[in-house]
XYZ file of C-alpha atoms in Angstrom:
341
model
C -0.001 0.001 0.002
C 1.475 3.349 -1.083
C -1.083 5.804 0.427
C -0.696 6.816 4.064
C -3.241 9.078 5.826
C -2.347 11.601 8.511
C -4.733 13.188 11.081
C -4.047 15.841 13.704
C -5.050 18.991 15.514
C -2.627 21.328 13.665
C -2.543 22.430 10.036
C -0.569 20.010 7.810
C -0.353 17.099 10.279
C 2.194 15.388 7.976
C 4.756 18.108 8.686
C 3.398 19.122 12.115
C 2.134 15.954 13.799
C -0.118 16.689 16.817
C -2.346 13.619 17.266
C -3.576 14.328 20.804
C -5.103 17.293 22.672
C -6.332 17.177 26.293
C -9.228 19.094 27.872
C -10.740 18.915 31.338
C -14.454 19.043 32.207
C -16.530 21.075 31.728
C -15.948 21.654 28.003
C -18.216 24.738 27.768
C -19.608 23.850 24.317
C -16.241 24.057 22.578
C -15.563 22.959 19.022
C -12.214 21.744 17.628
C -10.615 22.076 14.203
C -9.167 18.814 12.898
C -6.841 18.507 9.929
C -6.161 15.757 7.379
C -3.260 15.069 5.035
C -1.886 12.168 3.022
C 1.115 11.006 1.032
C 1.406 8.534 -1.844
C 4.935 7.061 -1.962
C 4.463 6.215 -5.630
C 3.034 9.619 -6.597
C 4.523 12.568 -4.645
C 2.235 15.102 -6.449
C -1.012 13.178 -5.864
C -4.206 14.851 -4.640
C -6.599 13.152 -2.239
C -10.154 12.970 -0.943
C -10.802 12.234 2.704
C -13.340 10.201 4.747
C -13.594 10.878 8.524
C -15.313 8.880 11.235
C -15.688 8.934 15.031
C -14.778 5.524 16.396
C -16.958 3.736 18.964
C -18.022 6.523 21.383
C -18.796 5.357 24.898
C -22.328 5.198 26.307
C -23.673 8.705 26.875
C -20.911 10.333 24.827
C -21.909 12.482 21.873
C -19.860 14.261 19.191
C -20.262 15.036 15.503
C -18.214 16.274 12.534
C -19.210 19.315 10.505
C -18.358 17.220 7.434
C -17.223 13.613 7.057
C -15.602 14.340 3.633
C -13.854 17.683 4.141
C -10.071 17.636 4.464
C -10.247 19.872 7.541
C -13.622 19.438 9.298
C -14.711 20.653 12.754
C -15.404 18.340 15.699
C -18.479 19.736 17.434
C -21.348 19.012 19.837
C -18.983 17.172 22.191
C -20.827 16.293 25.403
C -19.478 16.818 28.935
C -18.784 13.097 29.286
C -15.507 11.752 30.644
C -13.638 9.667 28.038
C -11.502 10.017 24.902
C -13.024 10.846 21.510
C -11.049 9.057 18.769
C -11.127 10.175 15.086
C -10.021 8.111 12.089
C -9.325 9.312 8.499
C -9.009 7.398 5.223
C -7.376 9.148 2.239
C -7.990 8.253 -1.442
C -5.760 9.185 -4.388
C -8.152 10.942 -6.788
C -6.229 9.779 -9.856
C -5.645 6.089 -8.994
C -8.525 5.526 -6.481
C -6.007 3.829 -4.210
C -6.826 4.346 -0.512
C -4.987 4.308 2.762
C -5.730 1.465 5.176
C -9.511 1.446 5.835
C -9.349 -0.940 8.833
C -8.859 0.898 12.189
C -7.362 -2.288 13.609
C -4.431 -2.329 11.168
C -4.160 1.315 10.050
C -0.992 3.179 11.142
C -1.126 5.502 14.133
C -0.786 8.524 11.829
C -4.409 8.020 10.638
C -5.851 8.729 14.137
C -6.196 11.750 16.386
C -7.701 11.821 19.871
C -9.462 14.397 22.056
C -8.679 13.312 25.640
C -11.463 14.465 28.005
C -10.178 14.132 31.573
C -12.266 13.365 34.644
C -13.358 16.348 36.737
C -12.265 14.809 40.057
C -8.673 13.728 39.429
C -7.915 14.501 35.735
C -7.824 10.802 34.791
C -8.176 9.419 31.231
C -10.699 6.897 29.976
C -9.285 5.552 26.674
C -11.628 5.309 23.692
C -12.736 1.778 22.752
C -10.064 0.231 20.517
C -7.260 2.574 21.622
C -3.743 1.256 21.431
C -2.229 3.328 24.259
C -4.675 2.254 27.004
C -1.816 1.161 29.226
C -0.691 4.793 29.777
C -4.124 5.639 31.213
C -4.020 2.509 33.362
C -0.594 3.468 34.686
C -1.952 6.916 35.691
C -4.991 5.415 37.463
C -2.742 2.899 39.310
C -0.380 5.646 40.453
C -3.297 7.806 41.622
C -4.848 5.006 43.653
C -1.494 4.041 45.143
C -1.031 7.558 46.601
C -4.693 8.254 47.440
C -5.206 9.285 51.036
C -8.623 9.415 52.724
C -8.611 11.899 55.565
C -10.903 11.898 58.592
C -12.259 8.393 58.114
C -14.299 6.826 60.946
C -12.102 4.915 63.406
C -14.699 3.821 65.962
C -18.456 4.230 66.608
C -19.863 3.859 70.159
C -23.068 4.629 72.029
C -22.519 6.557 75.302
C -24.494 6.323 78.527
C -27.011 8.938 77.272
C -27.837 6.836 74.222
C -25.924 9.097 71.836
C -23.855 7.807 68.878
C -20.242 9.031 69.128
C -18.082 8.778 66.014
C -14.291 8.957 66.506
C -12.387 9.903 63.339
C -8.904 8.663 62.535
C -7.452 12.091 63.349
C -8.760 11.768 66.934
C -11.678 14.226 66.610
C -15.208 13.135 67.523
C -18.711 13.745 66.230
C -21.841 13.417 68.376
C -24.431 12.035 65.910
C -27.312 12.350 68.380
C -29.563 9.863 70.095
C -29.788 6.325 68.827
C -33.387 5.283 68.260
C -34.250 1.620 68.864
C -37.136 -0.352 67.406
C -40.619 1.085 67.907
C -42.559 -0.109 70.955
C -46.156 -1.275 71.066
C -48.860 1.311 70.304
C -50.464 2.878 73.376
C -54.166 3.342 73.862
C -55.851 6.136 71.984
C -56.283 9.318 74.022
C -59.531 11.198 74.532
C -60.726 13.535 71.818
C -59.656 17.129 72.338
C -61.950 20.133 72.300
C -63.086 21.545 68.970
C -60.696 24.118 67.600
C -61.618 27.691 66.727
C -63.137 28.308 63.315
C -60.600 29.234 60.664
C -60.744 32.487 58.715
C -63.435 32.741 56.055
C -62.509 33.060 52.408
C -63.024 36.591 51.080
C -65.204 37.106 48.027
C -64.652 39.962 45.549
C -66.744 41.058 42.592
C -65.737 43.731 40.093
C -68.593 45.002 37.922
C -69.240 47.918 35.612
C -71.054 49.161 32.500
C -69.138 50.361 29.465
C -71.143 52.571 27.074
C -68.961 52.632 24.013
C -69.608 51.848 20.382
C -66.722 50.085 18.724
C -66.937 50.271 14.959
C -64.397 49.309 12.283
C -65.332 50.739 8.882
C -62.897 49.616 6.173
C -59.441 50.849 7.223
C -60.872 53.748 9.283
C -60.433 53.535 13.043
C -63.412 54.922 14.964
C -63.928 55.736 18.650
C -60.366 54.851 19.733
C -60.514 51.126 18.999
C -57.345 49.613 17.567
C -58.078 46.846 15.001
C -54.491 45.552 15.201
C -54.692 44.230 18.754
C -57.062 43.572 21.657
C -57.932 46.580 23.828
C -57.954 46.791 27.625
C -61.581 47.912 28.170
C -62.173 47.095 31.865
C -59.818 47.751 34.753
C -57.068 47.592 35.702
C -57.826 46.447 39.271
C -55.084 45.779 41.801
C -55.342 42.403 43.587
C -55.415 43.252 47.346
C -54.210 39.718 48.193
C -53.571 36.436 46.348
C -56.809 35.546 44.598
C -58.337 33.419 41.874
C -60.704 34.536 39.118
C -63.611 32.069 39.121
C -65.866 33.341 36.361
C -66.759 36.349 34.175
C -70.152 37.532 32.944
C -70.511 39.900 29.955
C -73.751 41.165 28.452
C -74.032 43.377 25.367
C -77.215 45.561 25.221
C -76.813 45.747 21.440
C -74.578 43.012 19.931
C -74.887 44.440 16.408
C -75.676 42.640 13.178
C -76.516 38.929 13.185
C -73.401 36.705 13.743
C -71.347 39.737 14.792
C -68.941 38.529 17.477
C -66.130 39.769 19.702
C -63.528 37.893 21.726
C -62.598 38.673 25.338
C -59.879 37.491 27.706
C -58.231 38.465 31.024
C -54.968 40.416 31.078
C -52.486 40.753 33.956
C -49.434 42.958 34.461
C -47.318 44.752 37.032
C -47.992 48.457 37.749
C -44.760 49.307 35.897
C -45.779 47.308 32.823
C -49.223 48.973 32.791
C -47.498 52.306 32.267
C -45.683 51.012 29.175
C -48.672 49.003 27.903
C -47.036 45.576 28.312
C -49.868 43.181 29.194
C -49.903 39.415 29.539
C -53.070 37.897 28.040
C -54.622 34.762 29.464
C -54.910 32.004 26.827
C -58.583 31.248 27.696
C -60.764 33.236 25.287
C -64.557 33.629 25.436
C -66.872 35.153 22.802
C -70.109 37.119 22.515
C -72.063 36.432 19.300
C -75.153 38.349 18.137
C -78.053 35.888 17.531
C -79.948 38.316 15.251
C -79.739 41.892 14.044
C -79.134 44.410 16.860
C -80.248 42.122 19.640
C -78.748 41.645 23.132
C -76.325 38.819 23.799
C -74.415 37.565 26.834
C -71.855 34.993 27.962
C -70.829 33.576 31.342
C -67.361 32.009 31.322
C -66.103 29.817 34.157
C -62.324 29.314 34.422
C -61.287 25.677 34.897
C -58.973 25.648 36.688
C -59.469 29.085 38.280
C -57.035 31.779 37.092
C -54.500 32.715 39.818
C -53.530 36.393 40.358
C -50.848 37.236 42.933
C -51.169 40.119 45.412
C -50.325 43.530 43.927
C -50.807 42.405 40.291
C -53.053 44.482 38.029
C -55.745 42.671 36.053
C -58.764 43.427 33.862
C -60.614 42.503 30.673
C -59.513 42.844 27.042
C -61.735 42.961 23.993
C -60.940 42.232 20.336
C -62.386 44.032 17.292
C -65.982 42.963 16.546
C -66.074 40.918 13.368
C -68.717 42.996 11.556
C -68.611 46.365 13.159
C -70.749 47.604 16.026
C -71.328 46.407 19.585
C -72.357 48.699 22.472
C -73.480 48.794 26.074
C -71.282 46.138 27.725
C -72.162 45.119 31.307
C -69.231 43.231 32.894
C -68.822 41.286 36.154
C -65.599 39.521 37.347
C -65.997 37.184 40.358
C -62.886 36.436 42.516
C -62.075 34.414 45.654
C -59.182 34.795 48.074
C -56.592 32.058 47.421
């Protein structure tokens, strides 16, 4: 075989071999440039194509290449998982179609490069599956274990005359772990019923109601009576919640709902006092609708929230209305019923 592939972490790995880089956890979403090169001993001026692969990642380990066919791809999306990431490249002479060794078990070491991701605790290596230099990582682990010292281990554990567990550490210090509890004894007889307790506080009930005499009308592209067709309008409120409460239901009645099938959507808004000043409202996703059953007749709706809508103390809330679908709707009577949370 005359084609030999070269992989590394520096440009032109044939002239500047750098097959291994080491990083410690966490990786902080880094990406890594990887470089390929090749030589054909029978054709010094040959050009090549390249095929990259990530060999046998360990369970839970993720990584990907920006391209598997670029000469110099990027290794990316490497997870914060302890263990080496091993890359393998195969080069093909574009003129003769001859390739470098395609079997990772027999290919020369020059065709591989490795990202060593060390453990967070003691900067140890976990070789990638199929690595040839596993013994260096084993030597490091053996040396670490041989010199590992555990400080303040428990030397003895005794129970003193007061029934307390006393731990004596190997440095001579002690820890009183408290009373030792033995197995539970037999149940005693039930005691007499106690007196009835005092009644708890009653739940407060709030109702906000009002009558809005406005005629909202959208005629072509002309905006009438201050109603914005581009968004829902805050028509009722805002009210400040005096304590944590829930909105149970809302009743709306239109004295004149307009032409037949004319309809308008309503929903609750909430906001902070500061956001009210800059017109930044949060709309509840539950929408309810009034629809006119016939020309210029009254219409009403009672909407019950399920579950009830929570509003925290100090929050502003009220009712929004969307543009009527046909044009006119006037005389809205509104009632919002709330209970203390």
